CSV table of C-alpha atoms in Angstrom, one decimal:
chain,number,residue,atom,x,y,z
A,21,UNK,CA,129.3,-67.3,18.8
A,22,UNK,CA,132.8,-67.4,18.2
A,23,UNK,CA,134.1,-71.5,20.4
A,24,UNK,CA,136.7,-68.7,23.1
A,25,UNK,CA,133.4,-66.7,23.6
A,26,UNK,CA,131.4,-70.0,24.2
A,27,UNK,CA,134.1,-71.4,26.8
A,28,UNK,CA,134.0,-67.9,28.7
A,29,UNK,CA,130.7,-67.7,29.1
A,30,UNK,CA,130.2,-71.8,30.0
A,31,UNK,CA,132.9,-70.8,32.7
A,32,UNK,CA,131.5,-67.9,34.1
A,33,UNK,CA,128.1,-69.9,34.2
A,34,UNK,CA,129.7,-72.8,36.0
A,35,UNK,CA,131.5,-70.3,38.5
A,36,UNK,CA,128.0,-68.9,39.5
A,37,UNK,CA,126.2,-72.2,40.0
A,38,UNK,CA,129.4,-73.0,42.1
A,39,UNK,CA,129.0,-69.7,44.0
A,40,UNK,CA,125.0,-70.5,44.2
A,41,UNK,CA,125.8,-74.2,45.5
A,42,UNK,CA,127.9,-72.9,48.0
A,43,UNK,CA,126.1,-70.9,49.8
A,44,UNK,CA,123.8,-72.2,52.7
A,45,UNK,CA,120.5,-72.9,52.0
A,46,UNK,CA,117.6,-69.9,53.1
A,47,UNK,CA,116.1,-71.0,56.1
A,48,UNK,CA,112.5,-71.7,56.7
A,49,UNK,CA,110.1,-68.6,58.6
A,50,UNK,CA,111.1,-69.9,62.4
A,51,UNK,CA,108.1,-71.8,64.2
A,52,UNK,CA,105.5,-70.3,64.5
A,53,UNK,CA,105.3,-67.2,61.9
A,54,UNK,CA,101.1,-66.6,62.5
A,55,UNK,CA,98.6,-67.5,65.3
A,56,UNK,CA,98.1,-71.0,66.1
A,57,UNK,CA,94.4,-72.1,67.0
A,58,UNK,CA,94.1,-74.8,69.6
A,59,UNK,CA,90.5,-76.5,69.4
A,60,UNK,CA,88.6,-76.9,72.5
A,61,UNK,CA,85.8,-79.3,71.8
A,62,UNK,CA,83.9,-78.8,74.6
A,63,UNK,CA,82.0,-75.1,75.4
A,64,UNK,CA,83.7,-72.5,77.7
A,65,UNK,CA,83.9,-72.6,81.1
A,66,UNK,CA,84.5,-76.3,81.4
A,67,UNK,CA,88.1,-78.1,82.3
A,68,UNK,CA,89.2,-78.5,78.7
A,69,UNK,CA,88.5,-75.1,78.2
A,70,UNK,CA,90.3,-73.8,81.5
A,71,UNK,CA,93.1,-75.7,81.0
A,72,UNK,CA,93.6,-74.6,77.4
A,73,UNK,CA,93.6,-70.9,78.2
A,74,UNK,CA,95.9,-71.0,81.0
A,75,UNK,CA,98.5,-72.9,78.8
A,76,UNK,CA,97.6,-70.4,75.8
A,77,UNK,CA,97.8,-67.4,78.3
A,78,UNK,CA,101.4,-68.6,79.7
A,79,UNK,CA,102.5,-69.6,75.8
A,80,UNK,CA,101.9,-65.7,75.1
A,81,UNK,CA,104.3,-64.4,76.6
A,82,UNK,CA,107.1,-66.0,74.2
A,83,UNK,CA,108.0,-63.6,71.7
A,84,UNK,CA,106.1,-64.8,68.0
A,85,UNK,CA,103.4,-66.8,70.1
A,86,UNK,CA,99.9,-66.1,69.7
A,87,UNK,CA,97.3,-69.0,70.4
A,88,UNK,CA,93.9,-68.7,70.0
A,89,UNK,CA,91.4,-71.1,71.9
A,90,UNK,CA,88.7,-71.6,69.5
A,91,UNK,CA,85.7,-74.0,71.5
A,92,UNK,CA,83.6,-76.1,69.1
A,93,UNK,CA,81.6,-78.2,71.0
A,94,UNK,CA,79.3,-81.0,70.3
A,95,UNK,CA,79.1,-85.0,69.9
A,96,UNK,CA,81.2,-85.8,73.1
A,97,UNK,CA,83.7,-84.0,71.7
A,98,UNK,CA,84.5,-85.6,68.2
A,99,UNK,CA,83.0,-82.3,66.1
A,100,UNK,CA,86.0,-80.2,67.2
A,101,UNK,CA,88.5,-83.2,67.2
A,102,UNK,CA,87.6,-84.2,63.3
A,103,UNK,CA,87.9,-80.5,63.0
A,104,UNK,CA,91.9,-81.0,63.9
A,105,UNK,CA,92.0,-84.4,62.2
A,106,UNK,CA,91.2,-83.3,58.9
A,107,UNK,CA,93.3,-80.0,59.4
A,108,UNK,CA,96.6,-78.8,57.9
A,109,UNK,CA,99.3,-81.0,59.4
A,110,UNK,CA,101.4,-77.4,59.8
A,111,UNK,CA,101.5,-77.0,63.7
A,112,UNK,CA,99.2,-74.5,63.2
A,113,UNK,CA,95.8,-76.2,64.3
A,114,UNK,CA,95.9,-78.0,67.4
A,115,UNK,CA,93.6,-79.7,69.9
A,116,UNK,CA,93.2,-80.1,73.2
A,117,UNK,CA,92.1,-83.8,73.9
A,118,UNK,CA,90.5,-85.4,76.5
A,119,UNK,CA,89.8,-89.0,77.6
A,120,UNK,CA,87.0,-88.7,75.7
A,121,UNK,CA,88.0,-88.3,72.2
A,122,UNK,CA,91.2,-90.4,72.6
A,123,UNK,CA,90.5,-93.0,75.1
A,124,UNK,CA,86.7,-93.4,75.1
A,125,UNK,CA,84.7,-92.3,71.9
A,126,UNK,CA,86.4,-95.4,69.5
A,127,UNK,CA,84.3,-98.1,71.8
A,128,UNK,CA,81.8,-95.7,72.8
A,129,UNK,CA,80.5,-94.5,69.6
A,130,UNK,CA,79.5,-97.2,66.6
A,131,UNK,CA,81.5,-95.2,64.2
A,132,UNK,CA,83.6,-92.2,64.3
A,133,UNK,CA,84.7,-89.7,61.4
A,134,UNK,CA,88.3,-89.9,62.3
A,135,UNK,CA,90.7,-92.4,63.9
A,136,UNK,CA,91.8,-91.3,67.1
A,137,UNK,CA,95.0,-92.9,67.0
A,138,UNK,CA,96.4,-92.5,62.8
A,139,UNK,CA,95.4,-89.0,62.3
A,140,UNK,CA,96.9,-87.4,64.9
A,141,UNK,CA,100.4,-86.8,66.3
A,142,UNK,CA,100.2,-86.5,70.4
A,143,UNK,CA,102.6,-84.0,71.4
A,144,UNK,CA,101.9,-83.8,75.3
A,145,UNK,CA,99.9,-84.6,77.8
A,146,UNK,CA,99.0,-81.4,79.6
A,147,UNK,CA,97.2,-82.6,83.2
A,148,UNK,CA,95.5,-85.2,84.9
A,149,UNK,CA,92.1,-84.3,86.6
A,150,UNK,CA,90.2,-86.6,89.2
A,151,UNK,CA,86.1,-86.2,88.5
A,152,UNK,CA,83.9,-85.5,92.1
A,153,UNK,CA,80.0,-86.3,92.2
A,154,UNK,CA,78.6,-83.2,92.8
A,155,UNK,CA,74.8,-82.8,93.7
A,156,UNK,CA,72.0,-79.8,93.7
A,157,UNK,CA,72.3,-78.7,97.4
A,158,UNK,CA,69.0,-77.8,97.3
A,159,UNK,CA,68.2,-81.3,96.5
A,160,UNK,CA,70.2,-82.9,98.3
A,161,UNK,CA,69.4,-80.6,101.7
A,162,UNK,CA,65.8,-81.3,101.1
A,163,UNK,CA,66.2,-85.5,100.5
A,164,UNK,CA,68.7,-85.3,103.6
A,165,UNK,CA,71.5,-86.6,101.2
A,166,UNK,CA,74.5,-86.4,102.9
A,167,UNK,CA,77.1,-89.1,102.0
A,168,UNK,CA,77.5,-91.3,98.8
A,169,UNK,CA,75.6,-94.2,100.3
A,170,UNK,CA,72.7,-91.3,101.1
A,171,UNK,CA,72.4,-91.1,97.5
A,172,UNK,CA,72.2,-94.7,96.7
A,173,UNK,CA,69.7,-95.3,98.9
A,174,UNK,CA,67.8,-92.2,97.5
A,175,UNK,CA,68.6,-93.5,94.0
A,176,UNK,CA,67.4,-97.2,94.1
A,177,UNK,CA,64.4,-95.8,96.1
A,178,UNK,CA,63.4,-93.7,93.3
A,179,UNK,CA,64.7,-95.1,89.9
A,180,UNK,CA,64.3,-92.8,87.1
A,181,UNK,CA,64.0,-89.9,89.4
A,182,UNK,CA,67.3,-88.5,89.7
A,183,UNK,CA,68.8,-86.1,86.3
A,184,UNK,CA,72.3,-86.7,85.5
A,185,UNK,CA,74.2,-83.9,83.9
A,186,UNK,CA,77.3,-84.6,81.6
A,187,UNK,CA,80.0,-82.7,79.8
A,188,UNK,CA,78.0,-85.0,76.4
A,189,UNK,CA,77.8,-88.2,75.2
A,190,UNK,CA,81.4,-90.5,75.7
A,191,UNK,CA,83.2,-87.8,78.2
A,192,UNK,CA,85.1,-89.6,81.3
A,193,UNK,CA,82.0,-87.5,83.1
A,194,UNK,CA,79.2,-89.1,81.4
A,195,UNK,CA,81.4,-93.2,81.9
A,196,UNK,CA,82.2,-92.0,85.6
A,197,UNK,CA,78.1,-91.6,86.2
A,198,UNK,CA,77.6,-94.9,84.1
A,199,UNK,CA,80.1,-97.1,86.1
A,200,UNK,CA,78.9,-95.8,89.2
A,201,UNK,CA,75.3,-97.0,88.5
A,202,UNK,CA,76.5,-100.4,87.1
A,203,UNK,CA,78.4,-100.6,89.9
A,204,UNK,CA,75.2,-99.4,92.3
A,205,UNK,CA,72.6,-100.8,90.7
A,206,UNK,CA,71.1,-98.0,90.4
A,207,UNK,CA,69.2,-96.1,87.5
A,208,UNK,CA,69.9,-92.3,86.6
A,209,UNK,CA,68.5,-90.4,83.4
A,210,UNK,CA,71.4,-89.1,81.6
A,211,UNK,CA,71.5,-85.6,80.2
A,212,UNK,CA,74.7,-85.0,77.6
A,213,UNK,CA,75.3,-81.1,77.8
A,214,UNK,CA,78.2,-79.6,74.7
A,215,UNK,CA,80.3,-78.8,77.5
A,216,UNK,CA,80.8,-78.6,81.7
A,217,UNK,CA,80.4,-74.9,81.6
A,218,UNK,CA,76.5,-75.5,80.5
A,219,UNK,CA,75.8,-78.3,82.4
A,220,UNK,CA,77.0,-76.9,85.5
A,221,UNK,CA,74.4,-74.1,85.2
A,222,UNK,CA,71.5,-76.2,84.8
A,223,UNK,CA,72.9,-78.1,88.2
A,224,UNK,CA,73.2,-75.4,90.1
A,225,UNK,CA,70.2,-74.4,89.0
A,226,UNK,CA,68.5,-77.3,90.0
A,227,UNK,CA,67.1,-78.6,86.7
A,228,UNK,CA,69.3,-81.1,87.4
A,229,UNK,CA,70.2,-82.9,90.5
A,230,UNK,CA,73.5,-85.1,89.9
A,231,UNK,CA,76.5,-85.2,88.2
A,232,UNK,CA,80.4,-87.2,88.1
A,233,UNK,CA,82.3,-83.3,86.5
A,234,UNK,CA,86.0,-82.9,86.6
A,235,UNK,CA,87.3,-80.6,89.4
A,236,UNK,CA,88.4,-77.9,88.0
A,237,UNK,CA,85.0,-76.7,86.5
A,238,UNK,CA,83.5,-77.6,89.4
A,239,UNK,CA,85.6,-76.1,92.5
A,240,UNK,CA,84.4,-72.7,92.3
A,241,UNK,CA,80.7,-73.7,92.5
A,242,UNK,CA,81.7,-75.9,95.2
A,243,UNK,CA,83.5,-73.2,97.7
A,244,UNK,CA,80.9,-71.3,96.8
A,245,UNK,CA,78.7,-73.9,98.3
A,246,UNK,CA,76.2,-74.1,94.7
A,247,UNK,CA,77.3,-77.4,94.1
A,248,UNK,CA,77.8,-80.0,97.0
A,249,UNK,CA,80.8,-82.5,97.1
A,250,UNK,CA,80.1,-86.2,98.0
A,251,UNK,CA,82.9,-87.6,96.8
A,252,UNK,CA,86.1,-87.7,93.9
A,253,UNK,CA,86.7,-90.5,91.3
A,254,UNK,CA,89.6,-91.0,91.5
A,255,UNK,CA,91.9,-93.8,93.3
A,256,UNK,CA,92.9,-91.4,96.1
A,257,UNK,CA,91.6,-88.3,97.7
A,258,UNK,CA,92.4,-85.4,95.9
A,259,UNK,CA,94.4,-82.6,98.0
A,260,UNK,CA,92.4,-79.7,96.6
A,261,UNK,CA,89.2,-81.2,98.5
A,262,UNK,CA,90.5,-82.0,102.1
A,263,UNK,CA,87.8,-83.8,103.6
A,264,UNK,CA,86.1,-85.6,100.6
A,265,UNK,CA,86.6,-89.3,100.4
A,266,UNK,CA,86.8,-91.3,96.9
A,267,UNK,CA,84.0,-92.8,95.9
A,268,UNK,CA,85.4,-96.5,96.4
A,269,UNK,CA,85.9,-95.4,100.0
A,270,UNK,CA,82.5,-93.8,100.4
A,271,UNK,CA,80.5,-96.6,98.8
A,272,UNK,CA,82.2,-99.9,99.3
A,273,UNK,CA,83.5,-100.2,95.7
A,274,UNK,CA,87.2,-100.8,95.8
A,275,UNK,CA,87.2,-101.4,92.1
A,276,UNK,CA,85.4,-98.4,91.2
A,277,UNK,CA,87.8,-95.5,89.6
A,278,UNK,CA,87.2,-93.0,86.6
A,279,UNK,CA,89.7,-90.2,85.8
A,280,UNK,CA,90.2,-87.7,83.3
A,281,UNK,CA,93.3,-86.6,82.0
A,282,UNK,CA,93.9,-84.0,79.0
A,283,UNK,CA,96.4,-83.5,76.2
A,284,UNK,CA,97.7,-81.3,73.1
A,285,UNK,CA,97.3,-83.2,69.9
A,286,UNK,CA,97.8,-82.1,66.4
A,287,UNK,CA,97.2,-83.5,62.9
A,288,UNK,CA,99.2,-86.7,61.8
A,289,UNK,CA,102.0,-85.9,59.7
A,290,UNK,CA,102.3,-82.8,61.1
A,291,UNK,CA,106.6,-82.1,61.1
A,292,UNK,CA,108.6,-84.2,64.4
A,293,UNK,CA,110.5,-80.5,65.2
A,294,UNK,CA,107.2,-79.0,65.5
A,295,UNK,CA,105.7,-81.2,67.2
A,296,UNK,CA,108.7,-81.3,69.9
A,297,UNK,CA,108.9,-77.4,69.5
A,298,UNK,CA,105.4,-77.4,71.1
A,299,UNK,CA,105.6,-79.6,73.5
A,300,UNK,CA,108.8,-77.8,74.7
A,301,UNK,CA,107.4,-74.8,75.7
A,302,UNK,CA,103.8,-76.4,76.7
A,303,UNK,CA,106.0,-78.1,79.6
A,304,UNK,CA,107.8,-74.9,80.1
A,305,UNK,CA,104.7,-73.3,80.7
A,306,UNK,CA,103.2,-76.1,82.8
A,307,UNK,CA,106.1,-75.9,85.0
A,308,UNK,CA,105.3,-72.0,85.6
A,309,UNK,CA,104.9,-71.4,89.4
A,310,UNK,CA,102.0,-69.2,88.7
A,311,UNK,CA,100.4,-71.8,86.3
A,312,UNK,CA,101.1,-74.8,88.1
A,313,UNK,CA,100.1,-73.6,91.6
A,314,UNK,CA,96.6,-72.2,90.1
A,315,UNK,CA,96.4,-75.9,88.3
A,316,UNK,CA,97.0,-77.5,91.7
A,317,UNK,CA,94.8,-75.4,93.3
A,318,UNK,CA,91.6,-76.5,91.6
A,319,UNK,CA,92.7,-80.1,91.5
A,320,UNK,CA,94.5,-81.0,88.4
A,321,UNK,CA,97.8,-82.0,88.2
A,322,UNK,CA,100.2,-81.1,85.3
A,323,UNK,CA,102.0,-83.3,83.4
A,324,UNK,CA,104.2,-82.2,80.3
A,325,UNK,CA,105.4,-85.9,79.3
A,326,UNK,CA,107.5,-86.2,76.0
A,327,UNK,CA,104.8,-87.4,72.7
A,328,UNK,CA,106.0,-90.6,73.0
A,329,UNK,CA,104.8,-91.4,76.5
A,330,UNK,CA,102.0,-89.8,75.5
A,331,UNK,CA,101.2,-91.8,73.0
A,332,UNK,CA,101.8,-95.0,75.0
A,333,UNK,CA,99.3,-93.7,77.6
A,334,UNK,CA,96.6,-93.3,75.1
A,335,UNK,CA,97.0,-96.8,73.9
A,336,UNK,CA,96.6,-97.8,77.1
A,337,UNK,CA,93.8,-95.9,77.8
A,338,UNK,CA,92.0,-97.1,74.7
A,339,UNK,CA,92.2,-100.7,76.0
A,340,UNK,CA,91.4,-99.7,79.9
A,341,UNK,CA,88.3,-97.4,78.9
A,342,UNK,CA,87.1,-100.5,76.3
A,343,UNK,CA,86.8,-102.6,79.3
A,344,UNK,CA,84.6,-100.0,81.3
A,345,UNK,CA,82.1,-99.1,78.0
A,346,UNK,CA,81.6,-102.7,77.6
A,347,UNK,CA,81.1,-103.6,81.7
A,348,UNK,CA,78.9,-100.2,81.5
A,349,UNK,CA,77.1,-101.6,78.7
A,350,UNK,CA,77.0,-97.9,77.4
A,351,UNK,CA,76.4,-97.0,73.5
A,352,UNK,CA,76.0,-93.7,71.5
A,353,UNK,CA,75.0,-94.5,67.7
């Protein structure tokens, strides 16, 4: 090649890579570009569950947004949370947490397939739920158990007697019941259910006769009059059950308190904008009329904090639920 045809053609291949460097860079597909699946890991028909498909329901109506609630129960919820953990960190798998599985399992459990606080990025929490202590009305018509302190005498009278149902092992349903017979000396056979949905058959049912569920799962059977309210956990009367006292009030134990609160996670690593994308229009949907007054209604009250005050309050739930498994004295191996 003659040296004039080499300079021509090294300055028209300089002038494209100029033109190429120039122009702005192609843009990523825009967030999210195919269905995202938020774990439940708990069955249907319990508060994790509820909750997830009225924040999936209300996300669906943003153009792009399709969210499937996929329930994978089992192990007090640590099957569908190391399901997330071990997940693409692409916003694309999600969970929705509970107390459980990011304030209770780590010092419940003797070891754990994922770490509750490195592998996942918190992005919001959606609600926090007071439990109620709901009994068999059969039962408790027939062993004239009318009032918390009813039910303590009944259950120091007949240790070993009275079922206790729970969402599964290291739920805030299965420590509520524990705490409350630490607290009453009192003994209860514990039953650990894959969910509320199940267990709450089985009490209405009357295969079993007791249990500490969150309210949401719970308030239908209880207007419906197949469960019966004694009391809530929580530090002050919920709204949504005019009438019912807390449990400290009821019993005489003012230090006796055990909440539940849920929140979207997703994988560690997965990207900050994602992450903040989410939790923008979770809060957005939280803060629907429609989805907030229905929340209200059965007793849970929405949150939609920013992932870093999330992620505060779950390191301060670790440390306050660490206290109550080791007062409790409860352990699952």
């Amino acid at each position: 090649m003659q040296p004039n045809r080499r300079r021509v053609v090294a300055l028209l291949l300089s002038a494209s890579l100029g033109a190429l460097a120039s122009q702005p860079a192609l843009a990523a597909d825009p967030y999210p570009a195919k269905p995202i699946r938020l774990v439940v890991p708990f069955a249907a028909g319990g508060t994790t569950d509820i909750l997830a498909r009225a924040v999936a329901a209300e996300l669906a109506k943003l153009p792009g947004w399709n969210v499937v609630v996929d329930n994978k129960p089992g192990a007090g919820g640590n099957i569908g949370a190391d399901i997330v953990a071990k997940a693409a960190p692409d916003g694309y798998t999600l969970l929705m947490g509970t107390v459980g599985t990011h304030g209770i399992n780590q010092s419940l459990y003797g070891k754990l397939p994922f770490d509750p606080i490195k592998d996942f990025a918190p992005i919001t929490e959606v609600a926090a739920v007071p439990n109620v202590l709901v009994l068999n009305p059969a039962f408790a018509q027939q062993n004239k158990i009318d009032s918390v302190k009813d039910l303590i005498a009944y259950a120091r009278a007949n240790p070993g007697k009275l079922n206790m149902a729970s969402s599964g092992n290291g739920t805030s349903i299965h420590l509520a019941g524990e705490l409350f017979k630490t607290q009453t000396r009192t003994f209860m056979v514990h039953f650990p259910y894959k969910g509320s949905g199940p267990a709450l058959t089985d009490l209405a049912g009357g295969t079993m006769q007791v249990m500490f569920d969150n309210l949401p799962s719970s308030m239908a059977l209880i207007k419906s009059g197949k469960l019966k309210a004694l009391a809530v956990t929580s530090a002050r009367p919920s709204p949504a059950l005019p009438g019912v006292p807390t449990v400290a009030q009821a019993a005489g134990l003012p230090q006796y308190e055990a909440s539940s609160w849920f929140g979207m996670l997703a994988p560690a690593g997965t990207p900050p904008d994602i992450v903040h994308r989410i939790r923008q229009e979770v809060a957005k949907a939280l803060g629907a009329p429609a989805v907030r007054e229905r929340l209200q209604a059965q007793g849970a009250e929405p949150v939609g904090n920013t992932p870093e005050q999330f992620a505060a309050f779950i390191h301060a739930e670790t440390a306050k639920w660490a206290r109550v498994v080791k007062d409790s004295g409860a352990k699952v191996d």
